[in-house]
PDB file of C-alpha atoms and ligand atoms in Angstrom:
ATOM      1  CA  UNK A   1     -13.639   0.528   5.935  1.00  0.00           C
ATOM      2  CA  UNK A   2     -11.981  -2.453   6.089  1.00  0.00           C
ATOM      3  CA  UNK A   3      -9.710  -4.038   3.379  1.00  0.00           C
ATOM      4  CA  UNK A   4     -11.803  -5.893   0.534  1.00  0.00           C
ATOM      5  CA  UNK A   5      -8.201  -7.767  -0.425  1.00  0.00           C
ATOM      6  CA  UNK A   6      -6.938 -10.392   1.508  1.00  0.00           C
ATOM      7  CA  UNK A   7      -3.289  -9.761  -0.270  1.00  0.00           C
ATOM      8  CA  UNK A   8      -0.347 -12.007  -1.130  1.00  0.00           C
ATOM      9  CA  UNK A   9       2.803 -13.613   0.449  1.00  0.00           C
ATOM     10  CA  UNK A  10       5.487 -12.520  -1.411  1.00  0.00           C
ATOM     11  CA  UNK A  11       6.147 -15.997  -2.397  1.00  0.00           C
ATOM     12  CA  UNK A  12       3.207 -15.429  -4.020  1.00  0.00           C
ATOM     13  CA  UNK A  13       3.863 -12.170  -5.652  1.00  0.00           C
ATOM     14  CA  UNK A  14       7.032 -13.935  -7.151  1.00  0.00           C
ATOM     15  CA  UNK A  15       5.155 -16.563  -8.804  1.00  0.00           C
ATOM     16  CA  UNK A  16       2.642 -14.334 -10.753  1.00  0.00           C
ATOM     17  CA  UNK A  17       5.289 -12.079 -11.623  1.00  0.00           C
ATOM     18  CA  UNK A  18       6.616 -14.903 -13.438  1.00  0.00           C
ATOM     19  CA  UNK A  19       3.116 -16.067 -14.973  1.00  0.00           C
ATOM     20  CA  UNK A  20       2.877 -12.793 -16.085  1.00  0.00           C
ATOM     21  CA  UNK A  21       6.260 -12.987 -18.016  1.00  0.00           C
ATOM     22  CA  UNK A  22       5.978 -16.467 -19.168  1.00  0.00           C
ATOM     23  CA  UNK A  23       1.934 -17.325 -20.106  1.00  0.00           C
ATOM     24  CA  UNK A  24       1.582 -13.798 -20.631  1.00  0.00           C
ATOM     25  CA  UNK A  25      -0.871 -13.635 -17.503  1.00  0.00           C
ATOM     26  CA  UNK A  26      -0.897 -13.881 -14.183  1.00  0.00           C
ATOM     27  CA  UNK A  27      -3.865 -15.174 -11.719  1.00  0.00           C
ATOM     28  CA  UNK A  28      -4.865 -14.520  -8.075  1.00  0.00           C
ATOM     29  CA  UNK A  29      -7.794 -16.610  -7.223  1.00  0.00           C
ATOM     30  CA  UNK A  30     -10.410 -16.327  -4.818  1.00  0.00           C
ATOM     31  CA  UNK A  31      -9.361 -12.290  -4.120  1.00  0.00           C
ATOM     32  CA  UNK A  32     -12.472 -10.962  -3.939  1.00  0.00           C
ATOM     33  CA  UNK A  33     -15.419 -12.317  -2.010  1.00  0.00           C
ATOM     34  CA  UNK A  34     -19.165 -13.032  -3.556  1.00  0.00           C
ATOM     35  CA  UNK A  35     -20.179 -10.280  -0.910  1.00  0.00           C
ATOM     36  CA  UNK A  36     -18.040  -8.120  -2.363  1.00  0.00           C
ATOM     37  CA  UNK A  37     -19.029  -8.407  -5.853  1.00  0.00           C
ATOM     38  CA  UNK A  38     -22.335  -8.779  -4.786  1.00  0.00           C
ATOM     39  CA  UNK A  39     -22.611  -4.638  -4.712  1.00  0.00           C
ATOM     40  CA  UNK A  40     -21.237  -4.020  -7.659  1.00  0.00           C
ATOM     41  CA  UNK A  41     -23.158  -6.777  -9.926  1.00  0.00           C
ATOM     42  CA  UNK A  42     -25.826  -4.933  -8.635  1.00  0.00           C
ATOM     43  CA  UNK A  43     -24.343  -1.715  -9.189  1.00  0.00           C
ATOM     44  CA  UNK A  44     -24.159  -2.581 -13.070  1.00  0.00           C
ATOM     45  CA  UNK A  45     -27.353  -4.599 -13.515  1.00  0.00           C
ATOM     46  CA  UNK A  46     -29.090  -1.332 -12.192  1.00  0.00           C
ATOM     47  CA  UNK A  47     -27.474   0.788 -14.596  1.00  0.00           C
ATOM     48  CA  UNK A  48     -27.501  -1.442 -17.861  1.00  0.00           C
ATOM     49  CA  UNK A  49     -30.902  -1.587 -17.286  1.00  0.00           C
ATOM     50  CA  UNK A  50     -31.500   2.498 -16.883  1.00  0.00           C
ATOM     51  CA  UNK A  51     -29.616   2.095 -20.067  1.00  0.00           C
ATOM     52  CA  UNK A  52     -31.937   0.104 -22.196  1.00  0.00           C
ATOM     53  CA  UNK A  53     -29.824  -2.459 -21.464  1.00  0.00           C
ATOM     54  CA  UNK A  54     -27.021  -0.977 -24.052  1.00  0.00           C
ATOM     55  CA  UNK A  55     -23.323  -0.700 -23.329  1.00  0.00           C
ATOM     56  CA  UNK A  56     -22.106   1.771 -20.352  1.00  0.00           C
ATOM     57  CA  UNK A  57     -19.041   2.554 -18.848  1.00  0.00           C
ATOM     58  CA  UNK A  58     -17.435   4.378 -15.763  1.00  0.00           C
ATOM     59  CA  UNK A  59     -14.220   6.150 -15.319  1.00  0.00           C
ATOM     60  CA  UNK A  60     -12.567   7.484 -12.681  1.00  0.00           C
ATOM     61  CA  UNK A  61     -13.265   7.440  -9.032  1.00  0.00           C
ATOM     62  CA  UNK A  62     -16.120   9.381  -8.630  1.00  0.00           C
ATOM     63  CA  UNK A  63     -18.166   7.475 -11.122  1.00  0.00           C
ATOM     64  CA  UNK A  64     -16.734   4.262  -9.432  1.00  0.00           C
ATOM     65  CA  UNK A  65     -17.788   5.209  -5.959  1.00  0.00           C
ATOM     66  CA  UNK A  66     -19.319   2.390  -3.663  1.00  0.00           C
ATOM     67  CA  UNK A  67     -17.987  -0.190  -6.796  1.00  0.00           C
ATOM     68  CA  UNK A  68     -15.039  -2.764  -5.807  1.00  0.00           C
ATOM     69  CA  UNK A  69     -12.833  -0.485  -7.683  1.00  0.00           C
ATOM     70  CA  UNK A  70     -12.993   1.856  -5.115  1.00  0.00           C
ATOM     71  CA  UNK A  71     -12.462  -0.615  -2.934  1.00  0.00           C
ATOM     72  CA  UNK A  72      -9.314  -2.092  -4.409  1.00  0.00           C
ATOM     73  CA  UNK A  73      -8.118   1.786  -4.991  1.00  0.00           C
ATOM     74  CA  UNK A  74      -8.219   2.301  -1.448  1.00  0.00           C
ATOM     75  CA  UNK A  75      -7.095  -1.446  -0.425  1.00  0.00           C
ATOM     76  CA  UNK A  76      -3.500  -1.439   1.285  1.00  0.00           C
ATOM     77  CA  UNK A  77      -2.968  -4.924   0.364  1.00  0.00           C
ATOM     78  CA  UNK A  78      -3.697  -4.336  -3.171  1.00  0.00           C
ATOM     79  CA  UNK A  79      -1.513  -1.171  -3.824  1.00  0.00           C
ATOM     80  CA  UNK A  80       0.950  -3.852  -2.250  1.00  0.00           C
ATOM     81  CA  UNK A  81       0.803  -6.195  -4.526  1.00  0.00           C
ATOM     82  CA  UNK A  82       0.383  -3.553  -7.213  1.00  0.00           C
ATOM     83  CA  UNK A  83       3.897  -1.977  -6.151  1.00  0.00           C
ATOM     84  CA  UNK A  84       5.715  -5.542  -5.596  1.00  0.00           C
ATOM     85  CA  UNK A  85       4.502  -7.079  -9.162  1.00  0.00           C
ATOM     86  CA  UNK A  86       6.027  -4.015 -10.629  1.00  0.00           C
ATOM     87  CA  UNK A  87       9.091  -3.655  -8.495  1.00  0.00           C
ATOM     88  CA  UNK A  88       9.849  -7.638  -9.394  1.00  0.00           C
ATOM     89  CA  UNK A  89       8.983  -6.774 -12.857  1.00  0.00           C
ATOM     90  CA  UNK A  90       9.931  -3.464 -14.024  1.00  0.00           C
ATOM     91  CA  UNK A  91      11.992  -1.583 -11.962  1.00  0.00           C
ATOM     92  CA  UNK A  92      12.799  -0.879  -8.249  1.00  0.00           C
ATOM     93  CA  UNK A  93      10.729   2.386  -8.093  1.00  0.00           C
ATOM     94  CA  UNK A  94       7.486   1.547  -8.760  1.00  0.00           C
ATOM     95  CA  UNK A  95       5.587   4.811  -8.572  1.00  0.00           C
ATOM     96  CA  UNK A  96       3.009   5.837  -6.170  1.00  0.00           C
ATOM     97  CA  UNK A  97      -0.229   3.381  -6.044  1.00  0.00           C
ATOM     98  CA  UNK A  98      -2.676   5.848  -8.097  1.00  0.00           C
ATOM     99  CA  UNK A  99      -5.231   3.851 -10.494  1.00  0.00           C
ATOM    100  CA  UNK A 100      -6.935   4.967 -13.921  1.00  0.00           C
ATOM    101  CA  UNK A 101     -10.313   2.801 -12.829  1.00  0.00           C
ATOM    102  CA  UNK A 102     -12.736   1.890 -15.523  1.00  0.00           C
ATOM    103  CA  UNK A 103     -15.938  -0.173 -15.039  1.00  0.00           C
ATOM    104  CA  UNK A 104     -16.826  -1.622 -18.067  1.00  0.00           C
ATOM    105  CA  UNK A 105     -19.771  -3.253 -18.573  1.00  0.00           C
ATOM    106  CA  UNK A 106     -21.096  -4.876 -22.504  1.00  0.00           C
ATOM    107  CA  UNK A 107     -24.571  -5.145 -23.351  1.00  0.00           C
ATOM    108  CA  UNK A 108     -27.396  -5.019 -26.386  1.00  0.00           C
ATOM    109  CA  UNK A 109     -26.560  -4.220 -29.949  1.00  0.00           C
ATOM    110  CA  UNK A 110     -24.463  -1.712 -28.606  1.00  0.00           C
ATOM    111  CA  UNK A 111     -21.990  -3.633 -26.790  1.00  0.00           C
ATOM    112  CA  UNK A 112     -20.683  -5.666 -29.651  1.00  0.00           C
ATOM    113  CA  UNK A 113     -18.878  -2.308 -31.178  1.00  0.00           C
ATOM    114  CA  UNK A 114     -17.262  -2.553 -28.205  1.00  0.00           C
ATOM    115  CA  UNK A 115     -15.494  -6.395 -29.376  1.00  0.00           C
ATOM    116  CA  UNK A 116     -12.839  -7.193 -30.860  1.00  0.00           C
ATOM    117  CA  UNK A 117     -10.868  -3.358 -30.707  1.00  0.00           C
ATOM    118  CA  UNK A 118      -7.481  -4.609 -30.527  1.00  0.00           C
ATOM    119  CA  UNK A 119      -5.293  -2.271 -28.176  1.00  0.00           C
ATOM    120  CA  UNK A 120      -2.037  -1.631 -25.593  1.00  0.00           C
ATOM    121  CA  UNK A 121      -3.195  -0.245 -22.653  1.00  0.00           C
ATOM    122  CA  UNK A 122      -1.591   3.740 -21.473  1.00  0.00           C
ATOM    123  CA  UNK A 123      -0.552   1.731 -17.993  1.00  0.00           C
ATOM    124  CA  UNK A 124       2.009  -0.656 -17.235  1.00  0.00           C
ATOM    125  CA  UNK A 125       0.093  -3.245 -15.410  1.00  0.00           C
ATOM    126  CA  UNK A 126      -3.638  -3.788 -15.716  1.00  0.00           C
ATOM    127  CA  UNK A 127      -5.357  -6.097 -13.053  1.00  0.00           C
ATOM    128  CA  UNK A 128      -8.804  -7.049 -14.462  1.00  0.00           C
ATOM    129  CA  UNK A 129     -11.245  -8.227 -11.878  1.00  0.00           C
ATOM    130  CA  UNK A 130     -14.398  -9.880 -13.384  1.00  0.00           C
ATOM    131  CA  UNK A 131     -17.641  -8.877 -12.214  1.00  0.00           C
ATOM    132  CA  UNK A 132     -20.164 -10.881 -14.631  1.00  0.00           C
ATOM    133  CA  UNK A 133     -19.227 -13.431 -17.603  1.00  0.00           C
ATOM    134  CA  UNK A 134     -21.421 -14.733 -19.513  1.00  0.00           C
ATOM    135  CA  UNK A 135     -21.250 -18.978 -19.091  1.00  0.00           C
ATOM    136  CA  UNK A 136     -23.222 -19.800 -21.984  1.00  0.00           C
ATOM    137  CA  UNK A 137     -23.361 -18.481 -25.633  1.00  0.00           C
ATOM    138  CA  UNK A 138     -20.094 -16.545 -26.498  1.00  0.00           C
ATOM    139  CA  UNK A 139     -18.963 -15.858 -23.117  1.00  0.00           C
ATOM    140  CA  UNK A 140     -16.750 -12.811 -24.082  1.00  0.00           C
ATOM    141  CA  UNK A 141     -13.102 -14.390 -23.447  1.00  0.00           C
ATOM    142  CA  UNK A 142     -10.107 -12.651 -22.751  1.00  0.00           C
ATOM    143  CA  UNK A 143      -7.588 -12.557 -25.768  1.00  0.00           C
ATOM    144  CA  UNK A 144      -4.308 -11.484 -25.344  1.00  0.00           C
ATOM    145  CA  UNK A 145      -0.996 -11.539 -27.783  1.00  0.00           C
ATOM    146  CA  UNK A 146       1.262 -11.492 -24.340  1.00  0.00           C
ATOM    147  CA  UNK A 147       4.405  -9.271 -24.196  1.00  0.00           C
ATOM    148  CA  UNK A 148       4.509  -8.096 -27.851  1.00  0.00           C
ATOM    149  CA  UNK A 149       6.675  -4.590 -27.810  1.00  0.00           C
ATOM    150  CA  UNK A 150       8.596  -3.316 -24.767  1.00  0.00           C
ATOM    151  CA  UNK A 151       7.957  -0.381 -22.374  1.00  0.00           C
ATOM    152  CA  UNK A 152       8.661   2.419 -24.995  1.00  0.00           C
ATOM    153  CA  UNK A 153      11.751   5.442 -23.726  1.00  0.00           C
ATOM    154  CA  UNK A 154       9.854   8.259 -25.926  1.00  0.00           C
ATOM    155  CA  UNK A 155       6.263   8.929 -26.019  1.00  0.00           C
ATOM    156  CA  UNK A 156       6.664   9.706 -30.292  1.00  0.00           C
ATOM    157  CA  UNK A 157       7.349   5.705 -29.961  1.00  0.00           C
ATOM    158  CA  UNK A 158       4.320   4.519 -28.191  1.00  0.00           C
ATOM    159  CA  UNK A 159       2.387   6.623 -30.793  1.00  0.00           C
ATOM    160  CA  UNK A 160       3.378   5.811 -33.668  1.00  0.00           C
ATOM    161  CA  UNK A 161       2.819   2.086 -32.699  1.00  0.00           C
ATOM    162  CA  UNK A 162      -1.022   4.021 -31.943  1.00  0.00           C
ATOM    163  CA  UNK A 163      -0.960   4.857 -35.158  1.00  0.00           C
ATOM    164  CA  UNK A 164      -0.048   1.491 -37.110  1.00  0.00           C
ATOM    165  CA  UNK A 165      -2.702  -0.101 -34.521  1.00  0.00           C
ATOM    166  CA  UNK A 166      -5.906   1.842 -34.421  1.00  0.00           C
ATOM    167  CA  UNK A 167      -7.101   1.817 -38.064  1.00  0.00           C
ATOM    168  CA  UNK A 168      -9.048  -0.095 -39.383  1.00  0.00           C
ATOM    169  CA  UNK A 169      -6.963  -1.318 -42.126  1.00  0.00           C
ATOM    170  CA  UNK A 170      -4.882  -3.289 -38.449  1.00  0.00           C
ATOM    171  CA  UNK A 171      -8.113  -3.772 -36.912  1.00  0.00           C
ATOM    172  CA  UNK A 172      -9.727  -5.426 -39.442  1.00  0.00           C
ATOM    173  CA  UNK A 173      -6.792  -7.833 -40.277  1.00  0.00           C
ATOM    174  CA  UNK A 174      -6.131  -9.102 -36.617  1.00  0.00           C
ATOM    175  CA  UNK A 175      -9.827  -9.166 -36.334  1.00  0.00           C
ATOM    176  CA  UNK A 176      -9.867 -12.209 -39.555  1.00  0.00           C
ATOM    177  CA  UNK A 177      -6.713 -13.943 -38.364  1.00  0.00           C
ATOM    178  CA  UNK A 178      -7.986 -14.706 -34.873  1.00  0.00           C
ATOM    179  CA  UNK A 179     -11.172 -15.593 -36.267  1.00  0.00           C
ATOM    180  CA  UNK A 180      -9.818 -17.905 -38.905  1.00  0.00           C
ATOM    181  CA  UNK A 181      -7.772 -19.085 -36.135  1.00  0.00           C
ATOM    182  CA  UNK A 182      -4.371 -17.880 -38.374  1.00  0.00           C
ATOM    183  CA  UNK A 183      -3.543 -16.158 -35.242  1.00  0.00           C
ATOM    184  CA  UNK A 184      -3.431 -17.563 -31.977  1.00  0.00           C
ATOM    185  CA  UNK A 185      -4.028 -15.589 -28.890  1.00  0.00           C
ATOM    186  CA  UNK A 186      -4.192 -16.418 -25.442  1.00  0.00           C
ATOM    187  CA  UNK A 187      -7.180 -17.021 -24.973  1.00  0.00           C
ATOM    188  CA  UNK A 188      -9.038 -16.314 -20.833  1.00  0.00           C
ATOM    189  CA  UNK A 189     -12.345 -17.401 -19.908  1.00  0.00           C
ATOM    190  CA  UNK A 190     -12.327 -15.309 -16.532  1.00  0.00           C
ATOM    191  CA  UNK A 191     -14.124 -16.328 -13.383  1.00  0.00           C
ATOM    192  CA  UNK A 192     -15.829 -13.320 -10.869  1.00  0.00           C
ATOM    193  CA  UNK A 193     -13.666 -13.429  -7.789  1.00  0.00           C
ATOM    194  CA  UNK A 194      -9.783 -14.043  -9.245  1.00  0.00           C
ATOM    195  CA  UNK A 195      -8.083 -11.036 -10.574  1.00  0.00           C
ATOM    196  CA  UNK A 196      -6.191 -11.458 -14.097  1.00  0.00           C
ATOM    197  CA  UNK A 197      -2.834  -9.432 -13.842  1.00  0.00           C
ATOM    198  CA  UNK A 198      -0.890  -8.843 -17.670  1.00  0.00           C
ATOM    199  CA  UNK A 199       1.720  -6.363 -18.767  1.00  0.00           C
ATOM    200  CA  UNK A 200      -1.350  -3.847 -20.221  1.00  0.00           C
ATOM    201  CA  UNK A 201       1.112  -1.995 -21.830  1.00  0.00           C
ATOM    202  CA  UNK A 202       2.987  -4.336 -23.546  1.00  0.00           C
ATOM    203  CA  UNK A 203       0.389  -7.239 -24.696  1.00  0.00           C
ATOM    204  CA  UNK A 204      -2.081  -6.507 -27.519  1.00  0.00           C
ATOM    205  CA  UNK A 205      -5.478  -7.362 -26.238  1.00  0.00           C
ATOM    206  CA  UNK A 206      -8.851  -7.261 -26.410  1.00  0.00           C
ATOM    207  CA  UNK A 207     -12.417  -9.195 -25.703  1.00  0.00           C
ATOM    208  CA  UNK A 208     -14.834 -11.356 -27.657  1.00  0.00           C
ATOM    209  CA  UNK A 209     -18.179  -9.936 -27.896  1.00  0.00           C
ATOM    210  CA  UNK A 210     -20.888 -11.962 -25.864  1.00  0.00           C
ATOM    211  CA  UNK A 211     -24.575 -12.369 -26.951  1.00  0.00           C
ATOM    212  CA  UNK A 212     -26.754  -9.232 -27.416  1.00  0.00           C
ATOM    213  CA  UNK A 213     -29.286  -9.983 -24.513  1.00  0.00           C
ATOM    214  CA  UNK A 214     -26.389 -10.888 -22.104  1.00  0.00           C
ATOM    215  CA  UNK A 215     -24.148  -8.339 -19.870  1.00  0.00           C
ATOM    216  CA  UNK A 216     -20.590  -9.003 -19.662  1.00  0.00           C
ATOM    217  CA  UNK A 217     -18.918  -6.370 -16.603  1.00  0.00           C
ATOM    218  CA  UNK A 218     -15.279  -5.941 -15.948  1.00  0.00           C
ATOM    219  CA  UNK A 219     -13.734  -3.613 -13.363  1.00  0.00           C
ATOM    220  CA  UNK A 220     -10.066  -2.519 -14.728  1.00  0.00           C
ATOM    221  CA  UNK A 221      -7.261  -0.838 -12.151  1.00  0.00           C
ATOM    222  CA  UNK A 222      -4.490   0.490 -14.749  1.00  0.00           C
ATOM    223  CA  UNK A 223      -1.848   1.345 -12.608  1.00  0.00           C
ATOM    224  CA  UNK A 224       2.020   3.207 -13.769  1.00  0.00           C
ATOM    225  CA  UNK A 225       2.237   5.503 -16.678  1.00  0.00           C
ATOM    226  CA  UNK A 226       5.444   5.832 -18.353  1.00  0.00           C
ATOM    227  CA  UNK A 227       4.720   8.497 -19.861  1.00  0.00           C
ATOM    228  CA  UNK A 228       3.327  10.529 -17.321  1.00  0.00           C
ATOM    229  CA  UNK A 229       5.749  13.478 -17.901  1.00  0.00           C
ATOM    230  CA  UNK A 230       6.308  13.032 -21.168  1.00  0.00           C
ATOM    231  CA  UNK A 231       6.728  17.028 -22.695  1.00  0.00           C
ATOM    232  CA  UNK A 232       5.241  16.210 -25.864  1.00  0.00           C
ATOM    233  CA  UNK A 233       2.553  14.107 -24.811  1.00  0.00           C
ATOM    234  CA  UNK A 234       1.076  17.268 -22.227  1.00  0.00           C
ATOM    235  CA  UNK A 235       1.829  19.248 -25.708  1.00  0.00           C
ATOM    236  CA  UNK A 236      -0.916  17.453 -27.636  1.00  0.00           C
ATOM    237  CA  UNK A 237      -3.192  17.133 -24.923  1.00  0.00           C
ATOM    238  CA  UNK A 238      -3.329  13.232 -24.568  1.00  0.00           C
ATOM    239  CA  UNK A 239      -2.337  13.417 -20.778  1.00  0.00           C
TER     240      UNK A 239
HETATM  241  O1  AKG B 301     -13.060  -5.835 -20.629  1.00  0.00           O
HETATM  242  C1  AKG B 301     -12.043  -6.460 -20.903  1.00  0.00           C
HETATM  243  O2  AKG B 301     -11.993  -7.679 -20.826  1.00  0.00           O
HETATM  244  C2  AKG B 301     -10.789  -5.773 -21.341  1.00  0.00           C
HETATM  245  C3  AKG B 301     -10.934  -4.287 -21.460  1.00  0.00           C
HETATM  246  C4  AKG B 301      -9.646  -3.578 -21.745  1.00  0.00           C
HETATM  247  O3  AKG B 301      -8.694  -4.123 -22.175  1.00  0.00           O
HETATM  248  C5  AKG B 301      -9.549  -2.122 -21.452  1.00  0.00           C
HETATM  249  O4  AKG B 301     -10.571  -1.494 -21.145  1.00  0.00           O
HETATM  250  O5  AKG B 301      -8.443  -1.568 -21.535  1.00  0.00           O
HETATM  251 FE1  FE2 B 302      -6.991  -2.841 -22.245  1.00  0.00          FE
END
């Protein structure tokens, strides 16, 4: 098959690295092709509507088969740009170009529970490739709070800041000061086609629920765990 990523000058590479660091996200425009999200609008529009048209989601490569995620997964040019973002901004040993994929797609009633959950992603870099946005009503932005804690040494770090996140004491809170607008976020209206590249693992995020009788799809490739071999992590079971 051939590659569904055009790829990036490293020119190129440099200057969303430094979006990334800076605005707290980085953009590449125009990387996928309407032919190639084409398939996989279709893929999710088929199975939102098996689904009642309630909320759905697919993880992993299998249940991502024939998607654009398994085309990016398998695209040279993106496990390039994957490696060189992270080389530039991490370290010089980016590890090997293996993705957690998740195609994510909000719908119905059901959809808006999945709003507004305020999280740090398991993976060092997440690149976020719309596949349908909503352009009228609430259109489901984006928000981010870029670059907020640092790649944590220990695993016992990264869960205790799990812990002081995800209840709903936290979750409530951030919830009311970004509404109230007490908060300020960065806030993305994404576009199908560009790919939206942030430190996953360092920026609290999350999305804005869009109206009940709309679907709002995102494809996700979450790409370096540092905590893959973490001893106490495989203890509890959370690898
Ligand atoms: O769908 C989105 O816009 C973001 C989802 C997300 O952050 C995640 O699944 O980790
Ligand atoms: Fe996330």
């Amino acid at each position: 098959m051939s590659d569904i990523f055009p790829g990036l000058p490293t020119t190129d590479i440099d200057a969303v690295v430094r979006s990334i660091d800076t605005l707290g996200y980085g953009v590449i425009k125009n990387g996928l092709s309407e032919a190639v999200l084409v398939r996989t609008r279709q893929f999710v529009e088929d199975r939102v509507r098996a689904n009642h048209g309630e909320y759905l989601h697919f993880t992993g490569a299998e249940a991502v088969a024939g998607t654009l995620l398994q085309g990016l997964s398998e695209s040279e040019n993106f496990q390039n740009v994957c490696r060189t973002i992270y080389e530039r901004g991490v370290s010089p040993s980016p590890p090997p170009p293996r993705f957690h994929m998740v195609l994510r797609c909000l719908a119905g009633a059901s959809g808006q529970r999945h709003a507004y959950y305020f999280h740090y992603d398991s993976y060092v870099l997440t690149a976020l490739a719309p596949v349908i946005i909503p352009t009228e009503g609430r259109t489901g932005d984006l928000i981010l709070f870029p670059n907020v804690r640092r790649i944590r040494r220990h695993y016992v770090t990264n869960l205790f800041d799990k812990i002081c996140l995800d209840n709903p004491v936290t979750q409530w809170a951030l919830r009311t000061a970004v509404r109230a607008g007490w908060l300020k976020p960065v806030r993305l209206k994404m576009e199908p086609g560009n790919i939206y590249l942030f430190w996953g693992y360092r920026t609290l995020h999350t999305n804005e629920p869009c109206d009940v009788d709309k679907i709002r799809s995102t494809a996700l490739m979450h790409y370096a765990d540092p905590h893959a071999h973490s001893w106490l992590r495989q203890k509890l079971g959370r690898a």
